Tab-separated table of C-alpha atoms in Angstrom:
chain	number	residue	atom	x	y	z
S	1	MET	CA	14.500	88.902	-13.706
S	2	ARG	CA	12.315	91.701	-12.329
S	3	CYS	CA	9.191	90.190	-10.810
S	4	MET	CA	6.197	91.509	-12.762
S	5	SER	CA	2.848	92.073	-11.091
S	6	LEU	CA	-0.061	89.797	-11.897
S	7	PHE	CA	-2.073	90.862	-14.929
S	8	GLY	CA	-5.791	90.092	-14.755
S	9	VAL	CA	-7.392	88.364	-17.725
S	10	THR	CA	-10.954	87.075	-17.932
S	11	LEU	CA	-11.771	83.473	-18.723
S	12	THR	CA	-14.257	82.608	-21.439
S	13	ALA	CA	-17.262	80.551	-20.364
S	14	ALA	CA	-15.652	77.436	-21.867
S	15	GLY	CA	-12.339	78.234	-20.180
S	16	GLN	CA	-14.005	78.630	-16.812
S	17	GLU	CA	-15.682	75.246	-17.272
S	18	ARG	CA	-12.382	73.576	-18.196
S	19	LEU	CA	-10.643	75.192	-15.254
S	20	ALA	CA	-13.028	73.435	-12.872
S	21	ALA	CA	-10.999	70.213	-13.370
S	22	GLU	CA	-7.887	72.101	-12.162
S	23	PRO	CA	-5.658	71.416	-15.191
S	24	PRO	CA	-2.055	72.710	-15.153
S	25	GLN	CA	-2.617	74.653	-18.365
S	26	LEU	CA	-5.306	76.149	-20.587
S	27	MET	CA	-5.298	77.137	-24.228
S	28	LEU	CA	-5.009	80.854	-24.891
S	29	SER	CA	-8.341	80.575	-26.666
S	30	ASP	CA	-9.886	79.974	-23.221
S	31	LEU	CA	-9.040	83.580	-22.298
S	32	GLU	CA	-10.540	86.875	-23.397
S	33	ALA	CA	-8.059	89.218	-25.139
S	34	ALA	CA	-5.260	86.631	-24.895
S	35	THR	CA	-3.353	88.293	-27.730
S	36	ALA	CA	-2.347	91.056	-25.304
S	37	LEU	CA	-0.284	88.664	-23.168
S	38	GLU	CA	3.473	88.934	-23.514
S	39	PRO	CA	5.602	85.784	-23.082
S	40	GLY	CA	6.236	84.930	-19.450
S	41	ARG	CA	3.753	87.474	-18.131
S	42	PRO	CA	2.330	86.462	-14.703
S	43	VAL	CA	-1.449	86.368	-14.962
S	44	ARG	CA	-4.475	86.143	-12.723
S	45	LEU	CA	-7.373	84.262	-14.359
S	46	LEU	CA	-10.680	85.908	-13.548
S	47	ASP	CA	-14.256	84.680	-13.724
S	48	ALA	CA	-17.068	86.816	-15.114
S	49	ARG	CA	-17.507	88.548	-11.733
S	50	GLY	CA	-13.842	89.454	-11.470
S	51	GLY	CA	-12.980	86.776	-8.910
S	52	THR	CA	-9.558	85.105	-9.106
S	53	ARG	CA	-9.827	81.458	-10.132
S	54	ALA	CA	-6.142	80.697	-10.769
S	55	THR	CA	-2.729	82.289	-11.305
S	56	GLY	CA	0.065	81.402	-13.684
S	57	VAL	CA	2.172	82.641	-16.590
S	58	ALA	CA	1.479	83.263	-20.264
S	59	ASP	CA	3.280	81.044	-22.780
S	60	PRO	CA	2.119	82.240	-26.215
S	61	GLU	CA	4.990	80.378	-27.928
S	62	ASN	CA	3.139	77.175	-26.993
S	63	GLU	CA	-0.297	78.827	-27.288
S	64	ILE	CA	-1.165	78.176	-23.634
S	65	VAL	CA	-1.284	79.765	-20.220
S	66	ARG	CA	0.532	77.714	-17.583
S	67	ILE	CA	-1.299	77.516	-14.259
S	68	TRP	CA	0.851	77.514	-11.130
S	69	ALA	CA	-1.890	77.881	-8.510
S	70	HIS	CA	-5.633	77.264	-8.396
S	71	GLY	CA	-7.963	79.348	-6.291
S	72	ASP	CA	-7.639	82.910	-5.062
S	73	GLU	CA	-3.853	82.985	-4.643
S	74	SER	CA	-2.779	86.354	-5.979
S	75	ARG	CA	0.908	85.888	-5.233
S	76	ALA	CA	3.315	86.861	-8.020
S	77	PRO	CA	6.088	84.367	-8.902
S	78	ASP	CA	8.961	86.043	-7.081
S	79	ALA	CA	11.993	84.582	-5.273
S	80	ALA	CA	9.929	83.668	-2.191
S	81	PHE	CA	7.357	81.917	-4.385
S	82	PHE	CA	9.992	79.639	-5.954
S	83	ARG	CA	11.619	78.880	-2.618
S	84	ALA	CA	8.229	77.853	-1.260
S	85	ARG	CA	7.681	75.514	-4.236
S	86	LEU	CA	11.137	73.979	-3.870
S	87	ALA	CA	10.720	73.006	-0.207
S	88	PRO	CA	8.168	70.181	-0.747
S	89	ALA	CA	9.877	69.156	-3.997
S	90	LEU	CA	13.180	68.661	-2.186
S	91	ALA	CA	11.447	66.874	0.707
S	92	LEU	CA	10.070	64.241	-1.696
S	93	ARG	CA	13.471	63.607	-3.285
S	94	ARG	CA	15.088	63.303	0.159
S	95	THR	CA	12.459	60.751	1.132
S	96	LEU	CA	13.406	58.820	-2.018
S	97	GLY	CA	17.069	58.878	-0.956
S	98	LEU	CA	18.146	60.830	-4.032
S	99	ALA	CA	19.276	64.191	-2.628
S	100	ASP	CA	22.678	62.999	-1.431
S	101	GLY	CA	24.957	65.491	-3.172
S	102	GLU	CA	26.350	63.085	-5.784
S	103	SER	CA	23.336	61.431	-7.466
S	104	ALA	CA	21.403	62.425	-10.579
S	105	TYR	CA	17.657	63.011	-10.180
S	106	ARG	CA	14.779	65.301	-11.079
S	107	LEU	CA	14.145	67.979	-8.483
S	108	VAL	CA	11.237	69.775	-10.208
S	109	ASN	CA	9.002	67.988	-12.692
S	110	GLY	CA	6.871	70.704	-14.248
S	111	GLU	CA	3.185	70.130	-13.631
S	112	GLY	CA	3.797	67.528	-10.927
S	113	ASP	CA	5.562	70.106	-8.752
S	114	GLY	CA	3.239	72.983	-9.592
S	115	LEU	CA	5.568	74.654	-12.114
S	116	SER	CA	4.268	73.767	-15.560
S	117	GLY	CA	6.834	74.601	-18.243
S	118	LEU	CA	9.857	74.333	-15.943
S	119	ALA	CA	12.054	71.402	-14.964
S	120	ALA	CA	15.092	71.133	-12.707
S	121	ASP	CA	17.480	68.183	-12.745
S	122	VAL	CA	20.310	67.767	-10.251
S	123	TYR	CA	23.625	66.167	-11.201
S	124	GLY	CA	25.781	65.949	-8.111
S	125	GLY	CA	26.676	69.489	-7.093
S	126	TYR	CA	25.072	71.155	-10.122
S	127	ALA	CA	21.585	71.590	-11.544
S	128	VAL	CA	20.126	71.974	-15.022
S	129	VAL	CA	17.007	74.152	-15.059
S	130	THR	CA	15.022	73.986	-18.293
S	131	ALA	CA	12.380	76.360	-19.617
S	132	LEU	CA	10.054	75.053	-22.314
S	133	SER	CA	9.930	78.410	-24.108
S	134	ARG	CA	11.901	81.644	-24.291
S	135	GLY	CA	9.276	83.508	-22.312
S	136	LEU	CA	9.780	81.235	-19.305
S	137	LEU	CA	13.552	81.736	-19.122
S	138	GLY	CA	13.317	84.543	-16.558
S	139	HIS	CA	11.251	82.286	-14.295
S	140	ALA	CA	13.778	79.484	-14.807
S	141	ARG	CA	16.492	81.855	-13.593
S	142	LEU	CA	14.502	82.640	-10.440
S	143	LEU	CA	14.013	78.901	-9.876
S	144	ALA	CA	17.751	78.288	-10.264
S	145	GLN	CA	18.584	81.095	-7.846
S	146	ALA	CA	16.071	79.692	-5.354
S	147	ALA	CA	17.617	76.217	-5.650
S	148	LEU	CA	21.068	77.665	-4.897
S	149	HIS	CA	19.640	78.830	-1.561
S	150	VAL	CA	17.153	76.107	-0.634
S	151	LEU	CA	19.357	73.061	-1.227
S	152	PRO	CA	22.497	74.263	0.628
S	153	ASP	CA	20.319	75.543	3.483
S	154	ALA	CA	18.921	72.000	3.740
S	155	GLY	CA	22.411	70.472	3.772
S	156	VAL	CA	22.392	69.418	0.100
S	157	PRO	CA	25.412	70.852	-1.773
S	158	LEU	CA	24.639	72.816	-4.927
S	159	ARG	CA	27.257	75.095	-6.486
S	160	GLY	CA	25.759	76.197	-9.772
S	161	ALA	CA	22.965	75.772	-12.268
S	162	VAL	CA	22.856	75.663	-16.064
S	163	LEU	CA	19.833	77.360	-17.623
S	164	LYS	CA	18.489	75.835	-20.821
S	165	THR	CA	15.718	77.086	-23.050
S	166	ARG	CA	14.123	74.272	-24.974
S	167	LEU	CA	13.280	75.527	-28.435
S	168	LYS	CA	10.563	73.703	-30.321
S	169	GLY	CA	11.616	71.739	-33.374
S	170	SER	CA	9.638	71.602	-36.591
S	171	GLY	CA	8.625	68.461	-38.434
S	172	THR	CA	11.378	65.893	-38.030
S	173	THR	CA	13.856	68.457	-36.697
S	174	PRO	CA	14.707	67.704	-33.032
S	175	GLU	CA	14.281	70.286	-30.307
S	176	ARG	CA	17.238	72.562	-29.665
S	177	ALA	CA	18.559	74.305	-26.582
S	178	LYS	CA	20.557	77.355	-25.548
S	179	ASP	CA	22.128	77.640	-22.120
S	180	ASP	CA	23.470	80.076	-19.531
S	181	VAL	CA	24.921	79.648	-16.021
S	182	VAL	CA	23.823	80.843	-12.588
S	183	GLY	CA	26.447	80.524	-9.857
S	184	GLU	CA	29.509	78.339	-10.459
S	185	ALA	CA	29.929	76.842	-13.928
S	186	PRO	CA	30.168	73.036	-13.992
S	187	PRO	CA	33.248	71.323	-15.419
S	188	GLU	CA	33.129	70.268	-19.058
S	189	LYS	CA	32.864	66.638	-17.958
S	190	LEU	CA	31.246	65.737	-14.654
S	191	VAL	CA	30.942	62.291	-13.050
S	192	VAL	CA	27.717	61.648	-11.142
S	193	ARG	CA	26.231	58.491	-9.658
S	194	GLU	CA	22.990	56.632	-10.091
S	195	LEU	CA	22.339	53.903	-7.529
S	196	GLY	CA	26.106	53.877	-6.994
S	197	VAL	CA	26.965	53.565	-10.710
S	198	PRO	CA	29.203	56.361	-12.115
S	199	TYR	CA	28.267	58.158	-15.329
S	200	GLU	CA	29.917	60.986	-17.228
S	201	VAL	CA	27.613	63.901	-18.014
S	202	HIS	CA	28.144	67.105	-20.010
S	203	LEU	CA	25.866	69.793	-18.597
S	204	ARG	CA	26.678	72.554	-21.090
S	205	GLY	CA	25.600	72.645	-24.721
S	206	GLY	CA	22.749	70.502	-26.044
S	207	ILE	CA	19.457	69.706	-24.397
S	208	ASN	CA	20.615	66.157	-23.551
S	209	VAL	CA	23.437	65.829	-21.020
S	210	GLY	CA	24.209	62.122	-21.518
S	211	LEU	CA	22.013	60.532	-18.837
S	212	PHE	CA	18.220	60.383	-18.848
S	213	THR	CA	17.171	60.277	-15.205
S	214	ASP	CA	13.645	59.143	-16.104
S	215	MET	CA	15.116	55.745	-17.083
S	216	ARG	CA	16.737	55.032	-13.683
S	217	GLU	CA	14.308	52.311	-12.576
S	218	HIS	CA	14.379	50.634	-15.976
S	219	ARG	CA	18.167	50.506	-16.055
S	220	ALA	CA	18.118	48.832	-12.655
S	221	GLY	CA	15.372	46.412	-13.726
S	222	LEU	CA	17.238	45.327	-16.857
S	223	ALA	CA	19.468	43.090	-14.723
S	224	ARG	CA	16.640	40.545	-14.345
S	225	PHE	CA	16.629	39.729	-18.046
S	226	VAL	CA	20.222	39.861	-19.324
S	227	ARG	CA	22.499	37.639	-17.223
S	228	GLU	CA	24.611	35.430	-19.547
S	229	LYS	CA	22.591	36.679	-22.532
S	230	ARG	CA	23.684	38.195	-25.837
S	231	VAL	CA	22.395	41.772	-25.675
S	232	LEU	CA	21.900	44.267	-28.509
S	233	ASN	CA	21.304	47.914	-27.565
S	234	THR	CA	20.019	49.965	-30.491
S	235	PHE	CA	20.063	53.786	-30.466
S	236	ALA	CA	22.621	53.283	-27.683
S	237	TYR	CA	23.557	56.967	-27.273
S	238	THR	CA	25.996	57.178	-24.309
S	239	GLY	CA	25.500	53.527	-23.406
S	240	ALA	CA	23.651	53.752	-20.091
S	241	LEU	CA	21.517	50.688	-20.881
S	242	SER	CA	24.522	48.892	-22.376
S	243	LEU	CA	26.417	49.529	-19.158
S	244	ALA	CA	23.494	48.245	-17.070
S	245	ALA	CA	23.481	45.029	-19.095
S	246	ALA	CA	27.248	44.551	-18.879
S	247	ARG	CA	27.319	45.180	-15.131
S	248	ALA	CA	24.504	42.651	-14.699
S	249	GLY	CA	26.547	39.886	-16.299
S	250	ALA	CA	25.469	39.855	-19.949
S	251	ALA	CA	27.611	37.469	-21.999
S	252	THR	CA	28.143	40.127	-24.699
S	253	VAL	CA	26.796	43.607	-25.310
S	254	THR	CA	26.595	45.144	-28.782
S	255	SER	CA	25.887	48.889	-28.866
S	256	VAL	CA	24.693	50.539	-32.076
S	257	ASP	CA	24.347	54.274	-32.719
S	258	LEU	CA	24.566	56.425	-35.806
S	259	ALA	CA	26.990	58.858	-34.122
S	260	ALA	CA	30.554	57.937	-33.172
S	261	GLY	CA	30.792	60.611	-30.453
S	262	PRO	CA	28.164	59.166	-28.115
S	263	LEU	CA	29.644	55.675	-28.495
S	264	ALA	CA	33.066	57.004	-27.436
S	265	TRP	CA	31.296	58.541	-24.449
S	266	ALA	CA	29.678	55.156	-23.782
S	267	ARG	CA	33.071	53.453	-23.743
S	268	ALA	CA	34.219	56.021	-21.177
S	269	ASN	CA	31.218	55.089	-19.021
S	270	PHE	CA	32.270	51.417	-19.206
S	271	ALA	CA	35.776	52.354	-18.081
S	272	LEU	CA	34.365	54.319	-15.121
S	273	SER	CA	32.793	51.064	-13.915
S	274	GLY	CA	36.021	49.126	-14.361
S	275	LEU	CA	34.739	47.297	-17.453
S	276	ASP	CA	36.915	46.795	-20.519
S	277	PRO	CA	35.154	48.422	-23.498
S	278	ALA	CA	37.173	46.217	-25.848
S	279	ALA	CA	35.390	43.168	-24.461
S	280	HIS	CA	32.175	44.407	-26.074
S	281	ARG	CA	31.088	45.424	-29.574
S	282	TRP	CA	30.522	49.000	-30.759
S	283	GLU	CA	28.928	49.736	-34.114
S	284	VAL	CA	28.531	53.156	-35.731
S	285	SER	CA	25.583	52.475	-38.000
S	286	ASP	CA	22.017	53.298	-38.866
S	287	VAL	CA	19.981	50.859	-36.735
S	288	PHE	CA	17.782	49.623	-39.583
S	289	ARG	CA	20.828	48.955	-41.761
S	290	PHE	CA	22.567	47.164	-38.890
S	291	LEU	CA	19.542	44.928	-38.272
S	292	GLU	CA	19.269	44.149	-41.986
S	293	ALA	CA	22.965	43.212	-42.180
S	294	ALA	CA	22.755	41.173	-38.963
S	295	ARG	CA	19.851	39.208	-40.388
S	296	ALA	CA	21.795	38.547	-43.587
S	297	ARG	CA	24.709	37.246	-41.473
S	298	ARG	CA	22.259	35.095	-39.461
S	299	GLU	CA	23.279	36.807	-36.225
S	300	THR	CA	20.921	36.479	-33.286
S	301	TYR	CA	20.602	38.230	-29.931
S	302	ASP	CA	18.759	36.994	-26.853
S	303	VAL	CA	17.798	40.489	-25.622
S	304	ILE	CA	17.272	43.529	-27.848
S	305	ILE	CA	16.814	47.034	-26.445
S	306	LEU	CA	14.749	49.459	-28.535
S	307	ASP	CA	15.022	52.974	-27.109
S	308	PRO	CA	14.688	55.221	-30.182
S	309	PRO	CA	14.283	59.005	-30.284
S	310	THR	CA	10.843	60.393	-30.993
S	311	VAL	CA	12.013	61.872	-34.281
S	312	SER	CA	15.362	62.046	-36.021
S	313	GLY	CA	16.629	63.637	-39.194
S	314	ALA	CA	20.028	61.973	-38.830
S	315	ARG	CA	19.116	58.753	-40.644
S	316	ALA	CA	19.406	58.294	-44.378
S	317	ALA	CA	15.603	57.966	-44.253
S	318	LEU	CA	13.896	60.208	-41.704
S	319	TRP	CA	12.734	58.379	-38.563
S	320	ALA	CA	9.481	59.107	-36.747
S	321	GLN	CA	8.515	56.911	-33.809
S	322	LYS	CA	4.797	57.408	-34.450
S	323	ARG	CA	5.130	56.116	-38.028
S	324	ASP	CA	8.095	53.726	-38.094
S	325	TYR	CA	8.073	51.852	-34.762
S	326	PRO	CA	6.180	48.734	-35.960
S	327	GLU	CA	8.742	48.201	-38.734
S	328	LEU	CA	11.564	48.601	-36.198
S	329	ILE	CA	10.016	45.955	-33.936
S	330	GLU	CA	9.612	43.639	-36.915
S	331	ALA	CA	13.269	44.124	-37.884
S	332	ALA	CA	14.388	43.416	-34.298
S	333	CYS	CA	12.324	40.233	-34.133
S	334	ALA	CA	14.150	38.987	-37.232
S	335	VAL	CA	17.427	38.765	-35.260
S	336	LEU	CA	15.953	37.081	-32.176
S	337	PRO	CA	16.430	33.294	-31.973
S	338	GLU	CA	13.735	31.262	-33.733
S	339	ALA	CA	12.633	29.859	-30.380
S	340	GLY	CA	12.181	33.365	-29.011
S	341	GLY	CA	13.855	36.100	-27.004
S	342	HIS	CA	13.280	39.337	-25.108
S	343	LEU	CA	12.502	42.855	-26.311
S	344	TRP	CA	12.960	45.934	-24.091
S	345	ILE	CA	10.831	48.648	-25.739
S	346	SER	CA	10.393	52.308	-24.775
S	347	SER	CA	7.934	54.815	-26.156
S	348	ASN	CA	7.057	58.483	-25.701
S	349	ALA	CA	3.284	58.174	-25.445
S	350	HIS	CA	2.914	61.971	-25.483
S	351	ARG	CA	4.151	62.065	-29.085
S	352	GLY	CA	2.291	59.065	-30.501
S	353	PRO	CA	0.491	55.793	-29.756
S	354	SER	CA	0.994	53.886	-26.517
S	355	VAL	CA	3.811	51.375	-26.410
S	356	LEU	CA	1.380	48.450	-26.542
S	357	LYS	CA	-0.085	49.734	-29.811
S	358	HIS	CA	3.414	49.819	-31.280
S	359	VAL	CA	4.052	46.311	-29.944
S	360	ALA	CA	0.793	44.905	-31.316
S	361	ALA	CA	1.461	46.348	-34.773
S	362	GLY	CA	5.064	45.142	-34.721
S	363	MET	CA	4.149	41.610	-33.678
S	364	THR	CA	1.566	41.453	-36.463
S	365	LEU	CA	4.247	42.362	-38.991
S	366	ALA	CA	6.766	39.956	-37.457
S	367	LYS	CA	4.211	37.126	-37.201
S	368	ARG	CA	5.518	36.179	-33.757
S	369	HIS	CA	3.771	35.205	-30.533
S	370	ALA	CA	4.521	37.493	-27.571
S	371	GLN	CA	3.733	38.017	-23.893
S	372	VAL	CA	3.921	41.245	-21.923
S	373	LEU	CA	6.041	40.645	-18.832
S	374	GLU	CA	5.967	44.157	-17.426
S	375	LEU	CA	4.842	47.704	-18.163
S	376	GLY	CA	6.560	50.655	-16.550
S	377	GLY	CA	6.631	54.417	-16.642
S	378	LEU	CA	8.193	57.370	-14.877
S	379	PRO	CA	10.146	57.014	-11.607
S	380	PRO	CA	8.843	58.616	-8.380
S	381	ASP	CA	10.979	61.755	-8.713
S	382	TYR	CA	8.821	62.522	-11.784
S	383	PRO	CA	5.437	63.107	-10.099
S	384	THR	CA	2.499	64.003	-12.350
S	385	PRO	CA	-0.993	65.372	-11.637
S	386	LEU	CA	-3.651	62.686	-11.368
S	387	ALA	CA	-5.964	64.516	-13.758
S	388	TRP	CA	-3.265	65.300	-16.354
S	389	PRO	CA	-2.229	62.034	-18.077
S	390	ALA	CA	-0.367	63.955	-20.790
S	391	ALA	CA	2.453	64.476	-18.276
S	392	ARG	CA	3.008	60.712	-18.014
S	393	TYR	CA	4.880	60.426	-21.292
S	394	LEU	CA	7.230	57.489	-20.692
S	395	GLU	CA	6.193	53.880	-21.300
S	396	VAL	CA	8.535	50.890	-21.169
S	397	CYS	CA	7.465	47.348	-22.048
S	398	GLN	CA	9.280	44.103	-21.251
S	399	LEU	CA	8.181	41.653	-23.929
S	400	ARG	CA	8.843	37.939	-24.201
S	401	VAL	CA	8.773	37.038	-27.885
S	402	GLY	CA	7.973	33.464	-28.826
S	403	ALA	CA	8.249	31.404	-31.965
S	404	ALA	CA	6.692	32.300	-35.294
S	405	ARG	CA	2.950	32.017	-35.600
S	406	VAL	CA	1.689	29.017	-37.535
S	407	THR	CA	-0.254	30.206	-40.556
S	408	SER	CA	-2.560	28.071	-42.663
């Protein structure tokens, strides 16, 4: 990408007021003549006197301008700019013990690393750099090229990077992605490690590669609740949480997903850890239908994992977390033992209510007593700005569910 010079655009009075809180983005309506901004255009945000208040890039696809520096920093986002941003980002991940050349972790977390709209995840010797709109793809390429210099220079091997453009979905249609490669192309199937545990990832193709690094701490923490328990993992995908339960000594693990492909991938992950997939149960089914059938068979599970997508059009009836989560929690409670059990519940708070609101509504429907044992969020390689709570999207609740409420 050719580095474009900074284009000056004047803030409205309201935009200048909002900028005082140093947010990582502003609406285009906070700028004068914003319609003249082309996607990805580097901009300098000016006050009424022509002074530079911030710099960033235009993202009209998302109707915002992304702010990459506050104050009078008139530096255009060129190769040197991205290398300078990567240095402290890498230093944090090295402090966390993640940048070891074989682990999976987030190297750049958008707003938290001063690059709103961009993310970079490392999987062993390869990276996936994601742009949240088409207009940011050129900047993503510069970030990938910078990573291919900064990491090896720091003694961290990196051979190639996959570029992905995350295309917004509509309604209940999930987001889509297109990809390209900078440097060496990764193999079709790559094995990486997380806290010593091997996982198979597929870096080309869809937006999801088979392992969500934001769940690392929660996979590790699952071990406290599952030993010698009957575990049900719904929306199991490639089985990372199922594997965590099995490795921690769960008596049985049942994994349910609507797609057969991810469950085959999950069985491969079990084999990588030396676990016999045949010793556990794999069900290709709609989760609601599975829970209904399990209740009819009087099956019970001691621990149930609810990690649904935000939206899905793959079900017979369209799923939306914001609308349907309470009913899902109620259905899960119906296959816990009468005396009680444990629910592991995740929620994307950026796309709907907080996880505790889902839990409260679900427990009301289920007519069960419950106690919150733990609330968690993003791991430390996902830093977020203090004044920008929208970046802290992940919420995970550990819930102890008791017996049915006594009603008069």
